[in-house]
C-alpha cells in the first residue's frame, strides 16, 4: 500500500500544489474556486480527489498540503475520510480548520504557501514542529 | 354481394350480444340511420340478423366493409361513456341517497368525476369532494386523497362495476402530480428525445455539476467519476424523471443481537420502523446522489425500482 510521505519530492519553482480530498465534489469545487480567487504570489494548483489512494498512473507534482473535507452530516463522508487517512503518513498531520468558506480559503492559501516554502522565514518543517508543541500558535492564528 | 361476404357478415353479427348490437352497428357506420331504424331489434336474434344482411346486400357490402365490422367487434373494451356514467351514478345513489356526481370528458379518453359525499340523512358536503380520473381505454383510474375512509369501498365498487371489470386493486403509488402518475403507470416516462454521443469526453458533457474549466484545477478521480456517471445513466436514463414527493418504507424486522438474553431479541412481535424520503422532486434527487458524492453508486434497488415497480410506498418484512 503506497503511502504519501511528507517532503519526499522536490518542490517546483513558485508553484504550490494543494490536494483536496472529499466525497462531495461540489464542495471541493467551491473551495477550490475560492482559493484561486485569493491574491497569491505563487502559482496555485488545486487537485481534487474523492478518496485516497490517488491513481498511480499519473505523473503529478509534489503535493504541499492535503486537506480532507468532511461533511459532518454524512456518515459516508466521514467513513471515506477515515479510509483515505490510512494512506497518509501520520507525521503529515497539521490540524483542522473550521469556518466560513472565504476565510477558510484565505487561511488555506497562506498555509499552502508556507508548506510550499514560498514564505521567507517560515518553512514547512517549522510549521510541523510549531503546531506540535502545545505552546505554539493554533492554526487560526496563522 | 358475394356469398362468402354475406356469410362472414352473418357470422360476425351473430357473435355480437344483442345489447351491444346497436352500438357496434353505429360504430361501423356502414348502414345508414334510416336503414337501422327499419330494424326491429326486439325480435329473435336470427330475424334481426337476417334483416341486417338484407340491408347489407342493398348497400352492396364489400369484403372491406365486412373486415371493418370484424375489427370493431374484436375491440372487447368497446367503451360506452353514457352507460358508464349512468351506471356509476346509480350505484352511488342507491347506496347513499345523498351524493352529487358530476362528469367531464376530456381528450385522451379520460373522464373526470367529481363526487360530493353525503349520507342517508345528511346533504352532500360540497367542500370536500373526491376527484377521480378514469382513462376508459385502460384499466386505471386516479383518485384524489380527500376521500373519507368509509366511502372508499363504495367508490371502488362503483368504478369496478361501471367500467365492467372484476375487481379493483389499490396501487401503492401516490403523488401530487397526475401527469407523473400517468407517466409511471402507463410507462411513458422513458422516452429519450436527444441522441447522445457517448464518445464525447467527460469534461465536455454536462454532468449536472459544473466542471470548472480552470486549468489550475485537476480532477484526480476521472475514472471513478465516469463509472458513477455511467451507472447513473444506466439506472435512471437520460430522460427527465417523473415527479414524486415521497418514498416511504415500512420495515418489520426481528432484532438480531450477538448478546444472549437481550430483551429486544426475545421480543415475539417484530420491530416496526418507518423511513420516509421527501423532496420536491424525489427521483431527480435520487438520480443526483451518486454524482454529487453523497452516496455510492449503484444505489440501493429499493430506491431505484420506484418507477419500474410503480410504487413509492413499500412494506418490507424479513424473509
Short mmCIF file of C-alpha atoms in Angstrom, two decimals:
data_model
loop_
_atom_site.label_atom_id
_atom_site.label_comp_id
_atom_site.label_asym_id
_atom_site.label_seq_id
_atom_site.Cartn_x
_atom_site.Cartn_y
_atom_site.Cartn_z
CA UNK A 1 0.00 0.00 0.00
CA UNK A 2 1.61 3.22 -1.04
CA UNK A 3 1.65 5.97 1.49
CA UNK A 4 2.12 9.64 0.89
CA UNK A 5 5.08 10.83 2.86
CA UNK A 6 5.89 14.45 3.54
CA UNK A 7 8.77 16.08 1.76
CA UNK A 8 9.61 13.11 -0.44
CA UNK A 9 9.67 15.04 -3.69
CA UNK A 10 11.44 18.20 -4.75
CA UNK A 11 9.34 21.34 -4.82
CA UNK A 12 8.62 23.05 -8.13
CA UNK A 13 9.58 26.65 -8.68
CA UNK A 14 6.98 29.08 -7.46
CA UNK A 15 4.18 26.50 -7.70
CA UNK A 16 2.18 25.45 -4.68
CA UNK A 17 0.01 22.35 -5.03
CA UNK A 18 -2.83 21.52 -2.70
CA UNK A 19 -4.86 18.32 -2.69
CA UNK A 20 -8.46 18.48 -1.52
CA UNK A 21 -9.94 15.11 -0.59
CA UNK A 22 -13.66 14.65 -0.01
CA UNK A 23 -16.74 12.84 -1.28
CA UNK A 24 -18.80 15.86 -2.24
CA UNK A 25 -17.42 17.17 -5.46
CA UNK A 26 -19.46 20.36 -5.40
CA UNK A 27 -17.97 21.38 -2.05
CA UNK A 28 -14.44 20.70 -3.26
CA UNK A 29 -15.07 22.74 -6.40
CA UNK A 30 -16.38 25.66 -4.41
CA UNK A 31 -13.42 25.65 -2.04
CA UNK A 32 -11.03 25.40 -4.99
CA UNK A 33 -12.69 28.36 -6.68
CA UNK A 34 -12.48 30.44 -3.51
CA UNK A 35 -8.82 29.65 -3.06
CA UNK A 36 -7.97 30.50 -6.64
CA UNK A 37 -9.63 33.88 -6.22
CA UNK A 38 -7.25 34.78 -3.40
CA UNK A 39 -4.34 37.06 -4.05
CA UNK A 40 -1.32 34.86 -4.13
CA UNK A 41 2.20 35.45 -5.32
CA UNK A 42 2.72 31.77 -6.02
CA UNK A 43 1.12 29.84 -8.81
CA UNK A 44 -1.60 27.70 -7.30
CA UNK A 45 -2.61 24.26 -8.40
CA UNK A 46 -5.59 22.51 -6.82
CA UNK A 47 -6.06 18.77 -7.12
CA UNK A 48 -9.46 17.32 -6.28
CA UNK A 49 -9.90 13.71 -5.30
CA UNK A 50 -12.78 11.71 -3.90
CA UNK A 51 -10.53 9.49 -1.82
CA UNK A 52 -7.04 8.16 -1.38
CA UNK A 53 -5.06 6.45 -2.74
CA UNK A 54 -4.66 8.53 -5.86
CA UNK A 55 -4.37 6.74 -9.19
CA UNK A 56 -0.71 5.84 -9.55
CA UNK A 57 -0.57 6.13 -13.30
CA UNK A 58 -0.46 9.89 -13.26
CA UNK A 59 2.68 11.99 -13.10
CA UNK A 60 1.90 14.65 -10.62
CA UNK A 61 3.87 17.40 -8.91
CA UNK A 62 4.77 17.39 -5.25
CA UNK A 63 1.73 17.93 -3.07
CA UNK A 64 2.44 20.63 -0.50
CA UNK A 65 -0.74 20.39 1.53
CA UNK A 66 -3.58 17.89 1.80
CA UNK A 67 -6.97 18.99 3.06
CA UNK A 68 -9.63 16.44 3.91
CA UNK A 69 -13.09 17.94 3.52
CA UNK A 70 -15.63 16.20 5.72
CA UNK A 71 -19.36 16.77 5.69
CA UNK A 72 -20.36 16.34 9.31
CA UNK A 73 -23.93 15.45 8.28
CA UNK A 74 -22.76 12.46 6.33
CA UNK A 75 -21.52 9.19 7.76
CA UNK A 76 -20.45 8.26 4.26
CA UNK A 77 -18.21 11.33 4.08
CA UNK A 78 -16.59 10.55 7.44
CA UNK A 79 -16.00 6.90 6.57
CA UNK A 80 -14.42 7.89 3.31
CA UNK A 81 -12.09 10.29 5.09
CA UNK A 82 -11.11 7.65 7.67
CA UNK A 83 -10.28 5.18 4.93
CA UNK A 84 -8.31 7.75 2.99
CA UNK A 85 -6.31 8.73 6.07
CA UNK A 86 -4.80 5.26 6.17
CA UNK A 87 -2.87 6.18 3.07
CA UNK A 88 -1.23 9.23 4.60
CA UNK A 89 1.76 9.12 6.86
CA UNK A 90 0.86 10.21 10.39
CA UNK A 91 3.59 12.83 10.50
CA UNK A 92 1.78 14.77 7.83
CA UNK A 93 -0.93 15.90 10.21
CA UNK A 94 -1.15 19.61 11.00
CA UNK A 95 -4.60 20.18 12.40
CA UNK A 96 -8.12 21.17 11.44
CA UNK A 97 -9.72 24.32 10.10
CA UNK A 98 -13.30 25.35 10.51
CA UNK A 99 -15.20 28.39 9.45
CA UNK A 100 -16.74 30.21 6.54
CA UNK A 101 -15.52 29.24 3.16
CA UNK A 102 -13.98 32.61 2.29
CA UNK A 103 -11.85 32.88 5.44
CA UNK A 104 -11.01 29.21 5.22
CA UNK A 105 -9.81 29.65 1.66
CA UNK A 106 -7.61 32.53 2.78
CA UNK A 107 -6.06 30.52 5.62
CA UNK A 108 -5.51 27.53 3.43
CA UNK A 109 -3.75 29.61 0.80
CA UNK A 110 -1.43 31.08 3.43
CA UNK A 111 -0.74 27.67 4.91
CA UNK A 112 -0.12 26.31 1.46
CA UNK A 113 2.43 28.98 0.72
CA UNK A 114 4.27 28.15 3.92
CA UNK A 115 4.18 24.44 3.13
CA UNK A 116 5.44 25.09 -0.37
CA UNK A 117 8.30 27.10 1.06
CA UNK A 118 7.25 30.38 -0.51
CA UNK A 119 7.17 32.38 2.69
CA UNK A 120 10.58 33.58 3.73
CA UNK A 121 11.42 32.78 7.33
CA UNK A 122 8.89 30.02 7.78
CA UNK A 123 9.44 26.56 6.40
CA UNK A 124 7.18 23.54 6.30
CA UNK A 125 9.34 21.84 8.92
CA UNK A 126 8.96 24.88 11.18
CA UNK A 127 5.26 24.62 10.81
CA UNK A 128 5.15 20.98 11.78
CA UNK A 129 7.14 21.48 14.94
CA UNK A 130 5.37 24.75 15.79
CA UNK A 131 1.97 23.16 15.69
CA UNK A 132 3.05 20.07 17.51
CA UNK A 133 4.09 21.92 20.63
CA UNK A 134 1.16 22.87 22.79
CA UNK A 135 2.50 26.37 23.45
CA UNK A 136 2.70 27.10 19.77
CA UNK A 137 0.13 29.11 17.82
CA UNK A 138 -3.04 27.39 16.66
CA UNK A 139 -3.96 27.20 13.01
CA UNK A 140 -6.39 30.08 13.44
CA UNK A 141 -3.55 32.39 14.41
CA UNK A 142 -1.64 31.87 11.20
CA UNK B 1 -72.90 -9.16 -52.67
CA UNK B 2 -70.62 -12.13 -52.61
CA UNK B 3 -71.96 -15.30 -50.90
CA UNK B 4 -68.83 -15.57 -48.74
CA UNK B 5 -69.05 -11.96 -47.67
CA UNK B 6 -72.68 -12.37 -46.69
CA UNK B 7 -71.88 -15.49 -44.70
CA UNK B 8 -68.97 -13.76 -42.99
CA UNK B 9 -71.07 -10.76 -42.00
CA UNK B 10 -73.83 -13.03 -40.76
CA UNK B 11 -71.49 -14.99 -38.53
CA UNK B 12 -69.86 -11.81 -37.21
CA UNK B 13 -73.20 -10.25 -36.29
CA UNK B 14 -74.39 -13.47 -34.65
CA UNK B 15 -71.46 -13.28 -32.24
CA UNK B 16 -72.45 -9.81 -31.03
CA UNK B 17 -74.67 -9.80 -27.93
CA UNK B 18 -77.97 -8.07 -28.61
CA UNK B 19 -77.45 -5.29 -26.11
CA UNK B 20 -74.25 -4.20 -27.86
CA UNK B 21 -75.57 -4.59 -31.39
CA UNK B 22 -76.82 -1.06 -32.00
CA UNK B 23 -73.62 0.44 -30.56
CA UNK B 24 -71.45 -1.66 -32.82
CA UNK B 25 -73.56 -1.03 -35.91
CA UNK B 26 -73.38 2.70 -35.25
CA UNK B 27 -69.61 2.49 -34.79
CA UNK B 28 -69.37 0.53 -38.06
CA UNK B 29 -71.19 3.37 -39.78
CA UNK B 30 -71.95 1.33 -42.88
CA UNK B 31 -75.71 1.08 -42.66
CA UNK B 32 -77.48 4.43 -42.62
CA UNK B 33 -79.63 5.81 -39.81
CA UNK B 34 -82.73 5.28 -41.93
CA UNK B 35 -81.83 1.69 -42.61
CA UNK B 36 -81.19 0.94 -38.94
CA UNK B 37 -84.47 2.49 -37.97
CA UNK B 38 -86.30 -0.08 -40.06
CA UNK B 39 -84.89 -2.90 -37.97
CA UNK B 40 -86.86 -4.25 -35.04
CA UNK B 41 -84.11 -5.14 -32.55
CA UNK B 42 -86.57 -6.74 -30.19
CA UNK B 43 -87.21 -9.72 -32.41
CA UNK B 44 -85.50 -13.05 -32.14
CA UNK B 45 -81.82 -12.70 -32.98
CA UNK B 46 -81.99 -14.76 -36.17
CA UNK B 47 -84.65 -12.43 -37.56
CA UNK B 48 -82.65 -9.34 -36.67
CA UNK B 49 -79.57 -10.80 -38.35
CA UNK B 50 -81.47 -11.73 -41.46
CA UNK B 51 -82.89 -8.24 -41.76
CA UNK B 52 -79.43 -6.74 -41.33
CA UNK B 53 -77.93 -9.00 -44.01
CA UNK B 54 -80.70 -7.92 -46.35
CA UNK B 55 -79.81 -4.27 -45.70
CA UNK B 56 -76.12 -5.01 -46.27
CA UNK B 57 -76.99 -6.57 -49.60
CA UNK B 58 -78.96 -3.50 -50.55
CA UNK B 59 -75.92 -1.39 -49.87
CA UNK B 60 -73.58 -3.87 -51.53
CA UNK B 61 -71.26 -4.54 -48.64
CA UNK B 62 -67.74 -5.43 -49.74
CA UNK B 63 -65.15 -7.64 -48.10
CA UNK B 64 -63.52 -4.49 -46.73
CA UNK B 65 -66.71 -3.43 -45.02
CA UNK B 66 -67.07 -6.89 -43.54
CA UNK B 67 -63.48 -6.80 -42.30
CA UNK B 68 -64.09 -3.44 -40.67
CA UNK B 69 -67.08 -4.82 -38.82
CA UNK B 70 -64.90 -7.67 -37.63
CA UNK B 71 -62.30 -5.27 -36.26
CA UNK B 72 -64.92 -3.29 -34.38
CA UNK B 73 -66.28 -6.46 -32.81
CA UNK B 74 -62.79 -7.54 -31.73
CA UNK B 75 -62.49 -4.38 -29.68
CA UNK B 76 -63.58 -6.01 -26.43
CA UNK B 77 -63.23 -2.83 -24.47
CA UNK B 78 -65.82 -1.09 -26.58
CA UNK B 79 -66.49 1.66 -24.16
CA UNK B 80 -69.85 3.30 -23.85
CA UNK B 81 -69.37 6.56 -21.99
CA UNK B 82 -73.04 7.18 -21.38
CA UNK B 83 -73.54 3.75 -19.95
CA UNK B 84 -70.51 4.13 -17.68
CA UNK B 85 -71.75 7.43 -16.28
CA UNK B 86 -75.25 6.15 -15.68
CA UNK B 87 -74.07 3.00 -14.05
CA UNK B 88 -71.54 4.80 -11.84
CA UNK B 89 -74.04 7.38 -10.66
CA UNK B 90 -76.74 4.81 -10.00
CA UNK B 91 -74.51 2.68 -7.79
CA UNK B 92 -73.56 5.63 -5.59
CA UNK B 93 -77.07 6.99 -5.41
CA UNK B 94 -78.56 3.64 -4.48
CA UNK B 95 -76.12 3.26 -1.63
CA UNK B 96 -76.03 6.78 -0.25
CA UNK B 97 -79.12 8.58 -1.45
CA UNK B 98 -77.34 11.92 -0.91
CA UNK B 99 -74.45 12.25 -3.29
CA UNK B 100 -73.55 14.72 -6.05
CA UNK B 101 -71.83 13.21 -9.06
CA UNK B 102 -70.54 15.30 -11.97
CA UNK B 103 -68.64 14.26 -15.08
CA UNK B 104 -66.38 15.98 -17.54
CA UNK B 105 -64.91 14.28 -20.57
CA UNK B 106 -61.51 15.35 -21.86
CA UNK B 107 -59.25 14.22 -24.66
CA UNK B 108 -57.25 11.04 -24.25
CA UNK B 109 -60.48 9.19 -23.44
CA UNK B 110 -60.38 10.49 -19.90
CA UNK B 111 -63.42 11.23 -17.80
CA UNK B 112 -63.09 13.45 -14.75
CA UNK B 113 -65.55 12.63 -11.99
CA UNK B 114 -66.38 14.81 -9.03
CA UNK B 115 -68.19 13.26 -6.09
CA UNK B 116 -69.55 15.20 -3.14
CA UNK B 117 -70.43 12.76 -0.38
CA UNK B 118 -73.44 12.78 1.92
CA UNK B 119 -75.14 10.03 3.88
CA UNK B 120 -78.65 8.65 4.11
CA UNK B 121 -79.55 11.56 6.38
CA UNK B 122 -77.18 14.41 5.54
CA UNK B 123 -76.71 16.50 2.43
CA UNK B 124 -73.55 16.13 0.38
CA UNK B 125 -70.59 18.17 1.59
CA UNK B 126 -69.59 20.23 -1.43
CA UNK B 127 -66.40 21.43 0.21
CA UNK B 128 -64.74 18.05 0.48
CA UNK B 129 -65.28 16.34 -2.84
CA UNK B 130 -63.34 13.44 -4.24
CA UNK B 131 -61.94 13.66 -7.75
CA UNK B 132 -61.38 10.64 -9.92
CA UNK B 133 -59.91 10.48 -13.39
CA UNK B 134 -60.73 7.33 -15.32
CA UNK B 135 -58.93 6.53 -18.58
CA UNK B 136 -61.50 4.43 -20.38
CA UNK B 137 -59.07 2.74 -22.74
CA UNK B 138 -57.03 1.49 -19.79
CA UNK B 139 -57.82 -0.35 -16.59
CA UNK B 140 -56.60 2.57 -14.49
CA UNK B 141 -58.24 5.31 -12.50
CA UNK B 142 -56.60 8.00 -10.41
CA UNK B 143 -58.23 9.21 -7.22
CA UNK B 144 -57.61 12.21 -5.04
CA UNK B 145 -56.68 11.51 -1.45
CA UNK B 146 -59.50 13.52 0.01
CA UNK B 147 -61.93 10.63 0.36
CA UNK B 148 -63.27 9.70 3.76
CA UNK B 149 -62.25 6.14 4.60
CA UNK B 150 -65.79 4.90 4.77
CA UNK B 151 -66.59 5.96 1.19
CA UNK B 152 -63.57 4.31 -0.40
CA UNK B 153 -65.01 0.77 -0.76
CA UNK B 154 -68.19 2.14 -2.31
CA UNK B 155 -66.21 4.26 -4.76
CA UNK B 156 -64.16 1.23 -5.71
CA UNK B 157 -67.27 -0.81 -6.27
CA UNK B 158 -68.88 1.88 -8.42
CA UNK B 159 -65.78 2.16 -10.61
CA UNK B 160 -65.41 -1.60 -10.96
CA UNK B 161 -68.98 -2.29 -11.92
CA UNK B 162 -69.47 0.73 -14.16
CA UNK B 163 -66.29 0.01 -16.08
CA UNK B 164 -67.14 -3.69 -16.37
CA UNK B 165 -64.11 -5.01 -14.58
CA UNK B 166 -63.98 -7.79 -12.00
CA UNK B 167 -62.05 -6.23 -9.19
CA UNK B 168 -60.17 -3.13 -8.20
CA UNK B 169 -56.68 -3.07 -6.72
CA UNK B 170 -55.12 -0.12 -4.97
CA UNK B 171 -51.60 0.70 -6.16
CA UNK B 172 -49.02 1.90 -3.65
CA UNK B 173 -48.25 4.91 -5.77
CA UNK B 174 -49.04 8.46 -4.71
CA UNK B 175 -48.09 11.90 -5.94
CA UNK B 176 -49.49 15.39 -6.27
CA UNK B 177 -48.76 15.37 -9.97
CA UNK B 178 -51.27 13.47 -12.09
CA UNK B 179 -49.01 13.69 -15.14
CA UNK B 180 -46.21 11.99 -13.24
CA UNK B 181 -48.52 9.24 -12.03
CA UNK B 182 -49.71 8.73 -15.60
CA UNK B 183 -46.14 8.65 -16.88
CA UNK B 184 -45.25 5.93 -14.40
CA UNK B 185 -48.43 3.89 -14.66
CA UNK B 186 -48.55 3.94 -18.46
CA UNK B 187 -44.77 3.51 -18.66
CA UNK B 188 -44.33 6.66 -20.72
CA UNK B 189 -41.50 8.23 -18.75
CA UNK B 190 -38.59 6.62 -20.51
CA UNK B 191 -38.64 8.44 -23.79
CA UNK B 192 -35.30 9.82 -24.76
CA UNK B 193 -35.58 12.59 -27.28
CA UNK B 194 -31.98 13.54 -27.73
CA UNK B 195 -29.29 11.29 -29.07
CA UNK B 196 -26.12 11.20 -27.06
CA UNK B 197 -22.66 10.90 -28.46
CA UNK B 198 -21.05 8.66 -25.93
CA UNK B 199 -17.64 9.32 -27.38
CA UNK B 200 -17.77 12.87 -26.02
CA UNK B 201 -15.12 13.22 -23.34
CA UNK B 202 -16.34 13.61 -19.80
CA UNK B 203 -15.25 17.18 -19.39
CA UNK B 204 -17.48 18.40 -22.20
CA UNK B 205 -20.68 16.62 -21.29
CA UNK B 206 -22.93 18.21 -18.73
CA UNK B 207 -22.85 16.09 -15.59
CA UNK B 208 -25.37 18.14 -13.71
CA UNK B 209 -22.34 19.55 -11.92
CA UNK B 210 -20.37 22.42 -13.26
CA UNK B 211 -16.95 21.12 -14.05
CA UNK B 212 -14.73 24.11 -13.75
CA UNK B 213 -12.69 24.52 -16.89
CA UNK B 214 -9.97 26.35 -14.93
CA UNK B 215 -6.80 24.52 -15.79
CA UNK B 216 -5.43 25.11 -12.33
CA UNK B 217 -7.96 22.61 -11.00
CA UNK B 218 -7.12 18.98 -11.64
CA UNK B 219 -9.60 16.17 -11.03
CA UNK B 220 -7.81 13.09 -9.83
CA UNK B 221 -10.66 10.62 -9.97
CA UNK B 222 -11.88 10.99 -13.54
CA UNK B 223 -12.17 7.23 -13.95
CA UNK B 224 -14.35 6.93 -10.87
CA UNK B 225 -16.44 9.89 -11.99
CA UNK B 226 -17.04 8.23 -15.32
CA UNK B 227 -18.04 5.00 -13.63
CA UNK B 228 -20.57 6.80 -11.46
CA UNK B 229 -21.91 8.72 -14.44
CA UNK B 230 -22.30 5.54 -16.47
CA UNK B 231 -24.10 3.67 -13.69
CA UNK B 232 -26.39 6.64 -13.04
CA UNK B 233 -27.28 6.83 -16.69
CA UNK B 234 -27.94 3.10 -16.88
CA UNK B 235 -30.20 3.26 -13.86
CA UNK B 236 -32.10 6.47 -14.47
CA UNK B 237 -31.74 7.07 -18.19
CA UNK B 238 -31.24 10.39 -19.92
CA UNK B 239 -34.85 11.50 -19.71
CA UNK B 240 -36.45 13.70 -17.04
CA UNK B 241 -37.79 11.72 -14.12
CA UNK B 242 -41.49 11.72 -13.18
CA UNK B 243 -42.18 13.98 -10.25
CA UNK B 244 -42.85 12.34 -6.89
CA UNK B 245 -42.62 13.93 -3.46
CA UNK B 246 -42.26 10.92 -1.17
CA UNK B 247 -41.00 7.41 -0.87
CA UNK B 248 -41.99 5.56 2.25
CA UNK B 249 -40.62 2.27 3.57
CA UNK B 250 -42.35 0.42 6.37
CA UNK B 251 -39.97 -2.08 7.84
CA UNK B 252 -40.85 -5.01 10.06
CA UNK B 253 -37.97 -6.97 11.40
CA UNK B 254 -36.82 -9.01 14.33
CA UNK B 255 -33.98 -7.63 16.38
CA UNK B 256 -30.77 -9.54 15.85
CA UNK B 257 -28.12 -9.45 18.52
CA UNK B 258 -24.96 -11.30 19.43
CA UNK B 259 -25.68 -10.90 23.11
CA UNK B 260 -27.67 -13.66 24.71
CA UNK B 261 -30.70 -12.75 26.68
CA UNK B 262 -31.14 -9.36 25.10
CA UNK B 263 -34.61 -8.07 25.86
CA UNK B 264 -35.13 -6.85 22.34
CA UNK B 265 -34.05 -10.14 20.82
CA UNK B 266 -36.56 -12.03 22.92
CA UNK B 267 -39.48 -10.00 21.64
CA UNK B 268 -42.09 -12.05 19.83
CA UNK B 269 -43.51 -9.10 17.99
CA UNK B 270 -41.44 -7.72 15.15
CA UNK B 271 -39.94 -4.25 15.43
CA UNK B 272 -41.52 -1.69 13.19
CA UNK B 273 -39.94 1.37 11.76
CA UNK B 274 -40.79 3.83 9.08
CA UNK B 275 -38.39 5.62 6.77
CA UNK B 276 -39.72 8.42 4.65
CA UNK B 277 -37.82 10.27 1.96
CA UNK B 278 -39.26 13.58 0.90
CA UNK B 279 -38.25 16.06 -1.76
CA UNK B 280 -39.88 18.48 -4.19
CA UNK B 281 -38.63 16.12 -6.89
CA UNK B 282 -37.61 12.84 -5.29
CA UNK B 283 -36.47 10.87 -8.34
CA UNK B 284 -34.25 13.68 -9.65
CA UNK B 285 -32.78 13.99 -6.16
CA UNK B 286 -32.03 10.25 -6.04
CA UNK B 287 -30.51 10.47 -9.50
CA UNK B 288 -28.11 13.19 -8.35
CA UNK B 289 -26.99 11.42 -5.16
CA UNK B 290 -24.08 9.47 -6.62
CA UNK B 291 -22.78 12.18 -8.98
CA UNK B 292 -22.83 14.63 -6.06
CA UNK B 293 -20.75 12.23 -3.98
CA UNK B 294 -23.42 11.89 -1.29
CA UNK B 295 -23.93 8.19 -1.88
CA UNK B 296 -22.04 5.45 -3.61
CA UNK B 297 -23.11 4.10 -6.97
CA UNK B 298 -25.02 1.89 -7.59
CA UNK B 299 -27.82 2.98 -5.29
CA UNK B 300 -29.95 0.52 -3.41
CA UNK B 301 -32.50 -1.16 -5.70
CA UNK B 302 -35.15 -0.26 -3.13
CA UNK B 303 -34.72 3.33 -4.25
CA UNK B 304 -34.16 2.81 -7.96
CA UNK B 305 -37.07 0.43 -8.51
CA UNK B 306 -39.72 3.08 -7.83
CA UNK B 307 -40.81 3.94 -11.40
CA UNK B 308 -40.29 0.40 -12.61
CA UNK B 309 -42.36 -1.21 -9.88
CA UNK B 310 -44.83 1.66 -10.00
CA UNK B 311 -44.79 2.09 -6.25
CA UNK B 312 -43.43 4.56 -3.77
CA UNK B 313 -44.92 3.05 -0.63
CA UNK B 314 -43.20 -0.15 0.42
CA UNK B 315 -43.66 -2.74 3.14
CA UNK B 316 -40.56 -4.72 3.84
CA UNK B 317 -40.53 -7.81 6.02
CA UNK B 318 -37.85 -10.27 6.96
CA UNK B 319 -37.85 -13.22 4.62
#
